[in-house]
PDB file of C-alpha atoms in Angstrom:
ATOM      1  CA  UNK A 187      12.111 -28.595 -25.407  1.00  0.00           C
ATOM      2  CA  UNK A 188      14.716 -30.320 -27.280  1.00  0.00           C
ATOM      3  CA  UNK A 189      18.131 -28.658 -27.409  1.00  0.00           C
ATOM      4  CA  UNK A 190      20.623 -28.648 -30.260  1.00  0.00           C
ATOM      5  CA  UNK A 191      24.433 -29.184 -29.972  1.00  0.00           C
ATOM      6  CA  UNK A 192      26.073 -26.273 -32.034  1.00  0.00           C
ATOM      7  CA  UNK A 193      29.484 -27.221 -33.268  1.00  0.00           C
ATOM      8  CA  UNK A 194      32.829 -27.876 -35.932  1.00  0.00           C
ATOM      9  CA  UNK A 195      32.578 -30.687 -37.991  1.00  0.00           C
ATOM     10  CA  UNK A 196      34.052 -33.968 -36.322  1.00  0.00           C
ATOM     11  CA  UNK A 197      35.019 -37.351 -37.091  1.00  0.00           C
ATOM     12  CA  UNK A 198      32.500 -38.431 -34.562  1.00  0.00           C
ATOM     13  CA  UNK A 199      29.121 -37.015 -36.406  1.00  0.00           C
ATOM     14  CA  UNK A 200      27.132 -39.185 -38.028  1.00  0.00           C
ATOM     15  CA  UNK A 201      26.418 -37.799 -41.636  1.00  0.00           C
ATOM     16  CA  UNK A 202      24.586 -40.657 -43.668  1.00  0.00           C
ATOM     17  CA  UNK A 203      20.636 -39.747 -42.235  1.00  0.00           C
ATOM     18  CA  UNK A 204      20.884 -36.495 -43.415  1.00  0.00           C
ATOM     19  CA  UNK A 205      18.104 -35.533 -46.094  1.00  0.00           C
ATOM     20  CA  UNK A 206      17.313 -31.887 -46.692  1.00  0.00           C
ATOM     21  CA  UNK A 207      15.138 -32.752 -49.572  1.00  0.00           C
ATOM     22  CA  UNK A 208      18.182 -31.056 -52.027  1.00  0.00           C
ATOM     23  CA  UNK A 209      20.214 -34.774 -53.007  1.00  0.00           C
ATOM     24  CA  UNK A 210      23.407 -32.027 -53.987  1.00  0.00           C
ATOM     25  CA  UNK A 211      23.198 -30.382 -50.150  1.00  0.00           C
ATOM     26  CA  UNK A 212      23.143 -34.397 -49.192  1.00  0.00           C
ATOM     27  CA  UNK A 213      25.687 -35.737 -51.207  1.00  0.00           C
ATOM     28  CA  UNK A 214      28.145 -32.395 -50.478  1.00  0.00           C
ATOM     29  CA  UNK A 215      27.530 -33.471 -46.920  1.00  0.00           C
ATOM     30  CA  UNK A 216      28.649 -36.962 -46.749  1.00  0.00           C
ATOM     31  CA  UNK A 217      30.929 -36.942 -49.775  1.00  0.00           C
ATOM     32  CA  UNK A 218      32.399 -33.361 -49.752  1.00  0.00           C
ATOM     33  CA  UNK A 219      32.267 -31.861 -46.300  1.00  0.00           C
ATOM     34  CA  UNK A 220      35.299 -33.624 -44.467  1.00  0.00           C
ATOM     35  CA  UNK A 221      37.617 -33.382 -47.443  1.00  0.00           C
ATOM     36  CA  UNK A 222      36.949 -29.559 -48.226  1.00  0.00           C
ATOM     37  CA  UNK A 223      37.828 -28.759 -44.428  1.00  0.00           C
ATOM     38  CA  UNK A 224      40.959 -31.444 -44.086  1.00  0.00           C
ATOM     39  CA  UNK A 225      41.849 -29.423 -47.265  1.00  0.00           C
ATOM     40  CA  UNK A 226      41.105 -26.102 -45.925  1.00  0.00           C
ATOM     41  CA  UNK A 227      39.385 -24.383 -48.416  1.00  0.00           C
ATOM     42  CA  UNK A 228      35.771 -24.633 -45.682  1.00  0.00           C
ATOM     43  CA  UNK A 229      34.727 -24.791 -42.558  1.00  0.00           C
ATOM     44  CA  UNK A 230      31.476 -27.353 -42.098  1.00  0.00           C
ATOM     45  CA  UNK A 231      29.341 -26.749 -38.611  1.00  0.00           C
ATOM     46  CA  UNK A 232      26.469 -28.688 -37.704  1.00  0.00           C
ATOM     47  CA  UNK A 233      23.447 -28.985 -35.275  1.00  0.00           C
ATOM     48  CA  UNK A 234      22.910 -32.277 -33.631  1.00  0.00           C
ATOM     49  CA  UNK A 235      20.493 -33.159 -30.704  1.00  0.00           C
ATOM     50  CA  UNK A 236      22.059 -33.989 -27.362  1.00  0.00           C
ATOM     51  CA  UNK A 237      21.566 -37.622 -27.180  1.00  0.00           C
ATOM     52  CA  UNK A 238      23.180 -38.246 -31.073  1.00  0.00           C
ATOM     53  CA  UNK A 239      25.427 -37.567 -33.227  1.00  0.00           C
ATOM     54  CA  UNK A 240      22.990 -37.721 -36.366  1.00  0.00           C
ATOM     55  CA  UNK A 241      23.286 -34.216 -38.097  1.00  0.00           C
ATOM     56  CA  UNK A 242      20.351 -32.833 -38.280  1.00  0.00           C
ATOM     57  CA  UNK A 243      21.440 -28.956 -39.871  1.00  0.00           C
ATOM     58  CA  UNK A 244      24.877 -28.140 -41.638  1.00  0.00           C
ATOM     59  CA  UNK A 245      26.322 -24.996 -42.925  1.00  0.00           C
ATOM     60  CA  UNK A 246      29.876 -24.253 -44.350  1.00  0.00           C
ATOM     61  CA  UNK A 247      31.589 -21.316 -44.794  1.00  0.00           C
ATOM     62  CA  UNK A 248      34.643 -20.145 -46.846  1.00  0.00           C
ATOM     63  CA  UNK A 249      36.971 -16.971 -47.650  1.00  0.00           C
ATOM     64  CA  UNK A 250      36.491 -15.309 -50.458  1.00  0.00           C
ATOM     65  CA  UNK A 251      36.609 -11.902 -52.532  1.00  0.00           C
ATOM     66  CA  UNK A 252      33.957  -9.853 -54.502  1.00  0.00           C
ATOM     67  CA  UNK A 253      34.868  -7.751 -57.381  1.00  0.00           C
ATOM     68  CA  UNK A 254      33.477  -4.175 -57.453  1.00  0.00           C
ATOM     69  CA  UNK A 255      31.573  -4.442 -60.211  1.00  0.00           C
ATOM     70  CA  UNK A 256      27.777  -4.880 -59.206  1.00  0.00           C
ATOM     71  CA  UNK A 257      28.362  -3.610 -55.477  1.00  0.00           C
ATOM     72  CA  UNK A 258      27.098  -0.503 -53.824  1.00  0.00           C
ATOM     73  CA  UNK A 259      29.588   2.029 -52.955  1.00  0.00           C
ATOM     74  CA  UNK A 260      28.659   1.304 -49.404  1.00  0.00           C
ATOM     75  CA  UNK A 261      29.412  -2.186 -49.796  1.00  0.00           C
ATOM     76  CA  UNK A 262      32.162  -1.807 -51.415  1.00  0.00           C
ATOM     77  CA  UNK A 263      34.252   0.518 -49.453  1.00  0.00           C
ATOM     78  CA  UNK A 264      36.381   1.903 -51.743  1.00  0.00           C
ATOM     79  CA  UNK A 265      37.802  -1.299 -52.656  1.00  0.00           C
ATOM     80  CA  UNK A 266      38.147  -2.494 -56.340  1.00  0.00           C
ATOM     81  CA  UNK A 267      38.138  -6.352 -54.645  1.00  0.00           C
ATOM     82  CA  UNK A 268      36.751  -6.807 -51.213  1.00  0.00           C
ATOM     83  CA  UNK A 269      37.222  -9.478 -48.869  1.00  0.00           C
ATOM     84  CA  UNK A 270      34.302 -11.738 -47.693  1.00  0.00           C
ATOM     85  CA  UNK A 271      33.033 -14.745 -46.311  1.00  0.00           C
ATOM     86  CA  UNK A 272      30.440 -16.842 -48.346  1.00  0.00           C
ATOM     87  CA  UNK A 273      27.883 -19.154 -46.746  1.00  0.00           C
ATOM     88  CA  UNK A 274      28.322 -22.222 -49.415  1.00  0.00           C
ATOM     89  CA  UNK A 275      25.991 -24.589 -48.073  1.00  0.00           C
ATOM     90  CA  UNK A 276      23.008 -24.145 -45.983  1.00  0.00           C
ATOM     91  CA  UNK A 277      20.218 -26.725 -45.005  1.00  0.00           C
ATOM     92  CA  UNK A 278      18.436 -28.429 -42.438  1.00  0.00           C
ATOM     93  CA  UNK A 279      17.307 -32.087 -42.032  1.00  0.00           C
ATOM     94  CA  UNK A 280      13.798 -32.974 -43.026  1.00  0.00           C
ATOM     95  CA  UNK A 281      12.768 -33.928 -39.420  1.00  0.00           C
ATOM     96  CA  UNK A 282      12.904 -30.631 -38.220  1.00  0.00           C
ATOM     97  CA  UNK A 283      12.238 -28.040 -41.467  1.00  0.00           C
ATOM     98  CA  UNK A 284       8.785 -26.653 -40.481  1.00  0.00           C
ATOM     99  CA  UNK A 285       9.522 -25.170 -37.300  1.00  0.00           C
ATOM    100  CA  UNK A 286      11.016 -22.133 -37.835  1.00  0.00           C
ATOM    101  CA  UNK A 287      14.769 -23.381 -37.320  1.00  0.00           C
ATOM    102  CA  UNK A 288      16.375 -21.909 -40.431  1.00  0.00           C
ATOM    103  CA  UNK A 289      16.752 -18.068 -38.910  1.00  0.00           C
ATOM    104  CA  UNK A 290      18.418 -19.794 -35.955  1.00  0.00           C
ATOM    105  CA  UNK A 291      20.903 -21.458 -38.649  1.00  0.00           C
ATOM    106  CA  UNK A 292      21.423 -18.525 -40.139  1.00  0.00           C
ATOM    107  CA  UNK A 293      22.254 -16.706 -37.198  1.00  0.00           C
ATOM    108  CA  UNK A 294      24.570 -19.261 -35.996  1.00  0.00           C
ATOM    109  CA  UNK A 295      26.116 -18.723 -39.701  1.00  0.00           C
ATOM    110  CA  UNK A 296      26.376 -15.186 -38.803  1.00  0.00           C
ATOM    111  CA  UNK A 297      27.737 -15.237 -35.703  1.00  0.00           C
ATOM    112  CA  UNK A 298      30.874 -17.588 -36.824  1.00  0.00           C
ATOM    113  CA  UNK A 299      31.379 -15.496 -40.017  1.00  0.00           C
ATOM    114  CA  UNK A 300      31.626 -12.045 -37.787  1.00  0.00           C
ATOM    115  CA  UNK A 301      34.163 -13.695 -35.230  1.00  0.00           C
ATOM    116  CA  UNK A 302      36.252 -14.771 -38.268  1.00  0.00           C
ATOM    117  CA  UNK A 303      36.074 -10.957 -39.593  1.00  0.00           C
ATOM    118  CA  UNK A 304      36.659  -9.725 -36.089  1.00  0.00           C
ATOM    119  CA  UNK A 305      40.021 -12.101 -35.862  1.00  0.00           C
ATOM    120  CA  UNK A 306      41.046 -11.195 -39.410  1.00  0.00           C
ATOM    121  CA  UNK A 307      39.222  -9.007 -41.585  1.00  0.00           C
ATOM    122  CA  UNK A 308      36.462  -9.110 -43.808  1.00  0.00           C
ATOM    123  CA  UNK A 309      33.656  -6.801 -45.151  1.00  0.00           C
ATOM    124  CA  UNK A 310      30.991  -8.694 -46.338  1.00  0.00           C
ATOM    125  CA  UNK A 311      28.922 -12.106 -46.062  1.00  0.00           C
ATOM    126  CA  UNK A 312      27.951 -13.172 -49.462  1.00  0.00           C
ATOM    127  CA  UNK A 313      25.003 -16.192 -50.108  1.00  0.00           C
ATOM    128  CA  UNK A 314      24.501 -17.486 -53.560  1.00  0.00           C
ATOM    129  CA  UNK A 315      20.768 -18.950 -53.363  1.00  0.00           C
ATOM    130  CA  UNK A 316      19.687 -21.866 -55.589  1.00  0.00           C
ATOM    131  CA  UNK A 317      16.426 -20.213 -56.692  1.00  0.00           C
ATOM    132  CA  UNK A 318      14.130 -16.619 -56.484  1.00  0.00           C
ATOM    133  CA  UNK A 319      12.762 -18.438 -53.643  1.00  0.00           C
ATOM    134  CA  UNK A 320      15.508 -18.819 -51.168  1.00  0.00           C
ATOM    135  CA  UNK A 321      16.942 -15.458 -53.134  1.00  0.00           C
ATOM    136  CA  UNK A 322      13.750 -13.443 -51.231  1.00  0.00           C
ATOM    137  CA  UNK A 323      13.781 -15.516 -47.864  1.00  0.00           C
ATOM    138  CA  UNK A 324      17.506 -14.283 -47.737  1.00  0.00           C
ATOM    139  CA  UNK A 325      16.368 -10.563 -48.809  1.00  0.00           C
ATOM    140  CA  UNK A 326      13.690 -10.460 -45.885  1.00  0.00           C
ATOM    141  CA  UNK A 327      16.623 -11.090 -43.377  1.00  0.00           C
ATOM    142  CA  UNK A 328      18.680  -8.287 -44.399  1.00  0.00           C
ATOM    143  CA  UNK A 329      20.594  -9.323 -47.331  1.00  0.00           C
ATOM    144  CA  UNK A 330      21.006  -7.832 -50.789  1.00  0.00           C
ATOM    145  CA  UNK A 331      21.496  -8.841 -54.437  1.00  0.00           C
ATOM    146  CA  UNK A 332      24.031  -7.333 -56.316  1.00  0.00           C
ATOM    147  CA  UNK A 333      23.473  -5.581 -59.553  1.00  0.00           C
ATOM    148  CA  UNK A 334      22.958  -8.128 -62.404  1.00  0.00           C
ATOM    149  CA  UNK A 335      22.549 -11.641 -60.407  1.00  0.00           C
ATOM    150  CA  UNK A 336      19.725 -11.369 -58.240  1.00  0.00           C
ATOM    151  CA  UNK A 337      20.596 -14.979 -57.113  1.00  0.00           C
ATOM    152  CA  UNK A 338      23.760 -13.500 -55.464  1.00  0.00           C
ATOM    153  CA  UNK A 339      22.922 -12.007 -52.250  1.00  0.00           C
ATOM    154  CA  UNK A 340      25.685  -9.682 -49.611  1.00  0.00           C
ATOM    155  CA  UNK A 341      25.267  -7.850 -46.234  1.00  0.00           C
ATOM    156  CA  UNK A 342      27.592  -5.975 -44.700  1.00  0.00           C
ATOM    157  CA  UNK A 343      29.896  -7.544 -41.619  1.00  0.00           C
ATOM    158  CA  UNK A 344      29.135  -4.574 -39.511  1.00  0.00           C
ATOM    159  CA  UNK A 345      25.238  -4.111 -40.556  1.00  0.00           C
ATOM    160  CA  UNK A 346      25.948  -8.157 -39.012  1.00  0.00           C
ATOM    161  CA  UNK A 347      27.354  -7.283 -36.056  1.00  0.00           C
ATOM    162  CA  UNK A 348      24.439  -4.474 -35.118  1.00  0.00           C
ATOM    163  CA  UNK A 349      21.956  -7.361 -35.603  1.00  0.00           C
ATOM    164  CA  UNK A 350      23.520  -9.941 -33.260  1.00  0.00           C
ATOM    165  CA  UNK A 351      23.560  -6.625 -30.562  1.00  0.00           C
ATOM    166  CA  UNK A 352      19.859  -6.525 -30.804  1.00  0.00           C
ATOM    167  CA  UNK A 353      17.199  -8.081 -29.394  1.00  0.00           C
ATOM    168  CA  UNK A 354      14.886 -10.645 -31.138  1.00  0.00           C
ATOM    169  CA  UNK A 355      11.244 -11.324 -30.289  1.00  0.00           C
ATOM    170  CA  UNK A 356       8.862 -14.574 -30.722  1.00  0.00           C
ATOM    171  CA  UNK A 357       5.080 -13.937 -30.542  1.00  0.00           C
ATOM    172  CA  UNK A 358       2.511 -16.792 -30.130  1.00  0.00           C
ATOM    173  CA  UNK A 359      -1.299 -16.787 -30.472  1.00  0.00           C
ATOM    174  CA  UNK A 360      -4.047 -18.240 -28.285  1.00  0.00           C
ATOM    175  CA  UNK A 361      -7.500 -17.026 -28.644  1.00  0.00           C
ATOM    176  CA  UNK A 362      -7.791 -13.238 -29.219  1.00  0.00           C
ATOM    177  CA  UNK A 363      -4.358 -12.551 -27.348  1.00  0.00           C
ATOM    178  CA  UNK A 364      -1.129 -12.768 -28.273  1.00  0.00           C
ATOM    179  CA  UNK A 365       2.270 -13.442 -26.646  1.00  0.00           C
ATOM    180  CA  UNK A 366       5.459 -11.728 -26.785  1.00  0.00           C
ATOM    181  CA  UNK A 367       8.640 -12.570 -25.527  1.00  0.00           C
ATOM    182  CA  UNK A 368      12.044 -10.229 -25.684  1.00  0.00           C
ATOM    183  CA  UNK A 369      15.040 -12.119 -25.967  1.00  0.00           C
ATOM    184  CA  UNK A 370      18.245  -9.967 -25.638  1.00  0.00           C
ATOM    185  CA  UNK A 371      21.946 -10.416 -26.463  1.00  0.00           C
ATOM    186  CA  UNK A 372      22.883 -11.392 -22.783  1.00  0.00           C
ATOM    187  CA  UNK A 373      20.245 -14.428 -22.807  1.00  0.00           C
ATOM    188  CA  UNK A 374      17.398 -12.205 -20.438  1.00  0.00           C
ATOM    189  CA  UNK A 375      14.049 -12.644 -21.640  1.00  0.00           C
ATOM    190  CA  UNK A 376      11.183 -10.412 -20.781  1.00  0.00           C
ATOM    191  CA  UNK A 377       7.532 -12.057 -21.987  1.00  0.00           C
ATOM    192  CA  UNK A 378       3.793  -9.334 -22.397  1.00  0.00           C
ATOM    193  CA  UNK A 379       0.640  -9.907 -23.211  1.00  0.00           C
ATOM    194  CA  UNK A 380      -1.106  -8.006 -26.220  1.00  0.00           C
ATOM    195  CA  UNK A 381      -4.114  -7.929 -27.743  1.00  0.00           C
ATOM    196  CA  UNK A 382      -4.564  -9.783 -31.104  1.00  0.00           C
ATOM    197  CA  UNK A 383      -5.105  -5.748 -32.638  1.00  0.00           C
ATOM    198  CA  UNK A 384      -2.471  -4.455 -31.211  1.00  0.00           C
ATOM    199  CA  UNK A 385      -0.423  -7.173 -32.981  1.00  0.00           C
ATOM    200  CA  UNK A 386      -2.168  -6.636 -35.906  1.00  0.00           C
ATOM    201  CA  UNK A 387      -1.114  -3.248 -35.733  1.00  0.00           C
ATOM    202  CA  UNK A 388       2.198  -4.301 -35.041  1.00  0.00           C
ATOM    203  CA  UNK A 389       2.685  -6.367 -38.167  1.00  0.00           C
ATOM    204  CA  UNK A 390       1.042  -3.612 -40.480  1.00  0.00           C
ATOM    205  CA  UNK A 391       4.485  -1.194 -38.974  1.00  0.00           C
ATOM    206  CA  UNK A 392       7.016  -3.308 -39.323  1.00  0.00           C
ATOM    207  CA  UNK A 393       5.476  -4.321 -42.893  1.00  0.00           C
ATOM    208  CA  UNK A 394       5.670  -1.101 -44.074  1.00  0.00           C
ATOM    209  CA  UNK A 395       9.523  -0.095 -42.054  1.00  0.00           C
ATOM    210  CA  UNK A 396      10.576  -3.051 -44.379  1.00  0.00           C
ATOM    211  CA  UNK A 397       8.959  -2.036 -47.567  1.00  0.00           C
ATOM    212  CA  UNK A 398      10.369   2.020 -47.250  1.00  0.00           C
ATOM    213  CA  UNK A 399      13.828   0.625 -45.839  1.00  0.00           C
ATOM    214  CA  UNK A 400      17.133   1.297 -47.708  1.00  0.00           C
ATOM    215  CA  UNK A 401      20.170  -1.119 -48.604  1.00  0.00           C
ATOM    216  CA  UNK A 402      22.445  -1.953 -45.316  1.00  0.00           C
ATOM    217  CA  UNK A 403      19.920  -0.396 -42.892  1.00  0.00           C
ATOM    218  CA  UNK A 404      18.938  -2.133 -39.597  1.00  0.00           C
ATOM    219  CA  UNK A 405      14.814  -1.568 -38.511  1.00  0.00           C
ATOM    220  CA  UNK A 406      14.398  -0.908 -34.062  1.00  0.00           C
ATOM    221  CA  UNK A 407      11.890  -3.399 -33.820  1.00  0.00           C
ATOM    222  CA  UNK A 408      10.969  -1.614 -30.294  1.00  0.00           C
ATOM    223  CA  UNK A 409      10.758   1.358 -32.144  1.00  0.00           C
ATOM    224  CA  UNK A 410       8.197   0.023 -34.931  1.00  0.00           C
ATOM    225  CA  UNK A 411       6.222  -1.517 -31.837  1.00  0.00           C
ATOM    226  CA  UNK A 412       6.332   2.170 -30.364  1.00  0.00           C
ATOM    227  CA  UNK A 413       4.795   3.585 -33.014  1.00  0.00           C
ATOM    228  CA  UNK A 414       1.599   0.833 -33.780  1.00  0.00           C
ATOM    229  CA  UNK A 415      -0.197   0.864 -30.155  1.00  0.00           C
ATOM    230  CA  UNK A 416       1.684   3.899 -28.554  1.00  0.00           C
ATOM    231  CA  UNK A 417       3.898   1.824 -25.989  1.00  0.00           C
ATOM    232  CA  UNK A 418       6.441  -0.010 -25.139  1.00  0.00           C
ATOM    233  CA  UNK A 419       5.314  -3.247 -23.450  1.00  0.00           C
ATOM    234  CA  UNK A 420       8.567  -4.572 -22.231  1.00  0.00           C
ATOM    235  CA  UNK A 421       9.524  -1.296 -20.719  1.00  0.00           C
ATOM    236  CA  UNK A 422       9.705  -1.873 -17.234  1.00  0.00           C
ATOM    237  CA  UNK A 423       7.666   0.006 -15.634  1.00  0.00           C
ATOM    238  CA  UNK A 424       5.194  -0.512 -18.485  1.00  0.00           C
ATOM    239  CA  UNK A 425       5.009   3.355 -19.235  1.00  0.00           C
ATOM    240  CA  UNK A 426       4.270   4.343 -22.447  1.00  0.00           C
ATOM    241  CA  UNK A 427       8.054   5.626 -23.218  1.00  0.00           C
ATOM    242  CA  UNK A 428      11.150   3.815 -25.019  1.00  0.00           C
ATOM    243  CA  UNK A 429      13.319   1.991 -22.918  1.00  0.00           C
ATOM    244  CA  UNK A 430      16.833   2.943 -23.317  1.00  0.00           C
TER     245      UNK A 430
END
């Protein structure tokens, strides 16, 4: 398995190989990236393999503020201007786009921005996306546009924080079975063995949790596996109850 270095920005990485297939993402990279954080208005963090220094994945982030106007009154708070953090720039090499990488980006993204709000304050997490496209991959993982620019995209700090507490899990096919591996917060894993119904099943629930869900609500993946096939697999004794 190859492993990816997580880090700040450094005179030491190695920006010129980078192509995300966007030449403004590219050019921000090697032209933009160094001077924005020497000046302080961003913060760049990349993902390189452990044997280089070639970035292979970049994101930056930067304080900011989000007028009322076109918020919910959950989002907002109260507040007539509410303090955020923006994701500016987002991407991933074109050596490794394909393999399901980008959620693990973005939850790197998310798990700098909510230790920044945890040190010193900050509400939301705001994503401008370059196209409906991106706009709806960003909606699927819990963001939400605001009224009137549906390219404009926010989620909550704390409806951030209750993700990164839960657990996350990866299912693979072979044959007519499928496996299913738990990954929680404190880096356990716990992997089961379904059928290829009972993930069918699966997928159907969680499908239609997402389509009936509400603005700033998290979905108990457990729970929506509970209710397709009538058990919880990774319990531990394997009963057909919810784990605590």
């Amino acid at each position: 398995m190859i492993m990816f270095v997580s880090g700040r920005l450094k005179d030491h990485h190695q920006l010129a190989a980078f192509d995300c297939g966007e030449p403004a993402l590219n050019l921000w990279l090697t032209d933009q990236a160094r001077r924005a954080q020497l000046a302080g208005t961003s913060r760049t963090y990349v993902w390189t393999r452990e044997d280089s220094d070639d970035v292979i994945a970049y994101y930056s982030i930067a304080p900011t503020q989000v007028e009322r106007a076109g918020l919910t009154g959950s989002q907002a708070g109260g507040y007539s201007v509410v303090p955020a953090y923006i994701l500016t720039r987002f991407a991933l090499d074109r050596s490794i786009q394909g393999q399901h990488l980008s959620d693990d980006l973005l939850l790197d993204a998310v798990e700098v921005i909510v230790k920044a709000a945890r040190a010193a304050g900050g509400r939301l997490i705001v994503v401008d996306a370059i196209n409906s496209r991106v706009a709806e991959w960003y909606h699927r993982r819990g963001f939400h546009p605001i009224k009137g620019d549906p390219l404009r995209l926010v989620m909550k700090v704390e409806t951030a924080k209750r993700a990164l507490n839960t657990s996350m899990v990866t299912v693979s096919m072979e044959g007519g079975l499928a496996g299913m591996v738990l990954s929680t917060p404190d880096g356990q894993a716990t992997s089961v063995v379904i059928s290829a119904d009972e993930l069918r099943a699966i997928a159907r629930e969680i499908d239609s949790r997402v389509a009936d869900a509400k603005p700033d609500t998290m979905l108990s993946l457990r729970e929506a596996i509970w209710t397709a096939i009538g058990r919880d697999p990774f319990a531990d004794d394997c009963q057909p109850r919810m784990a605590e």
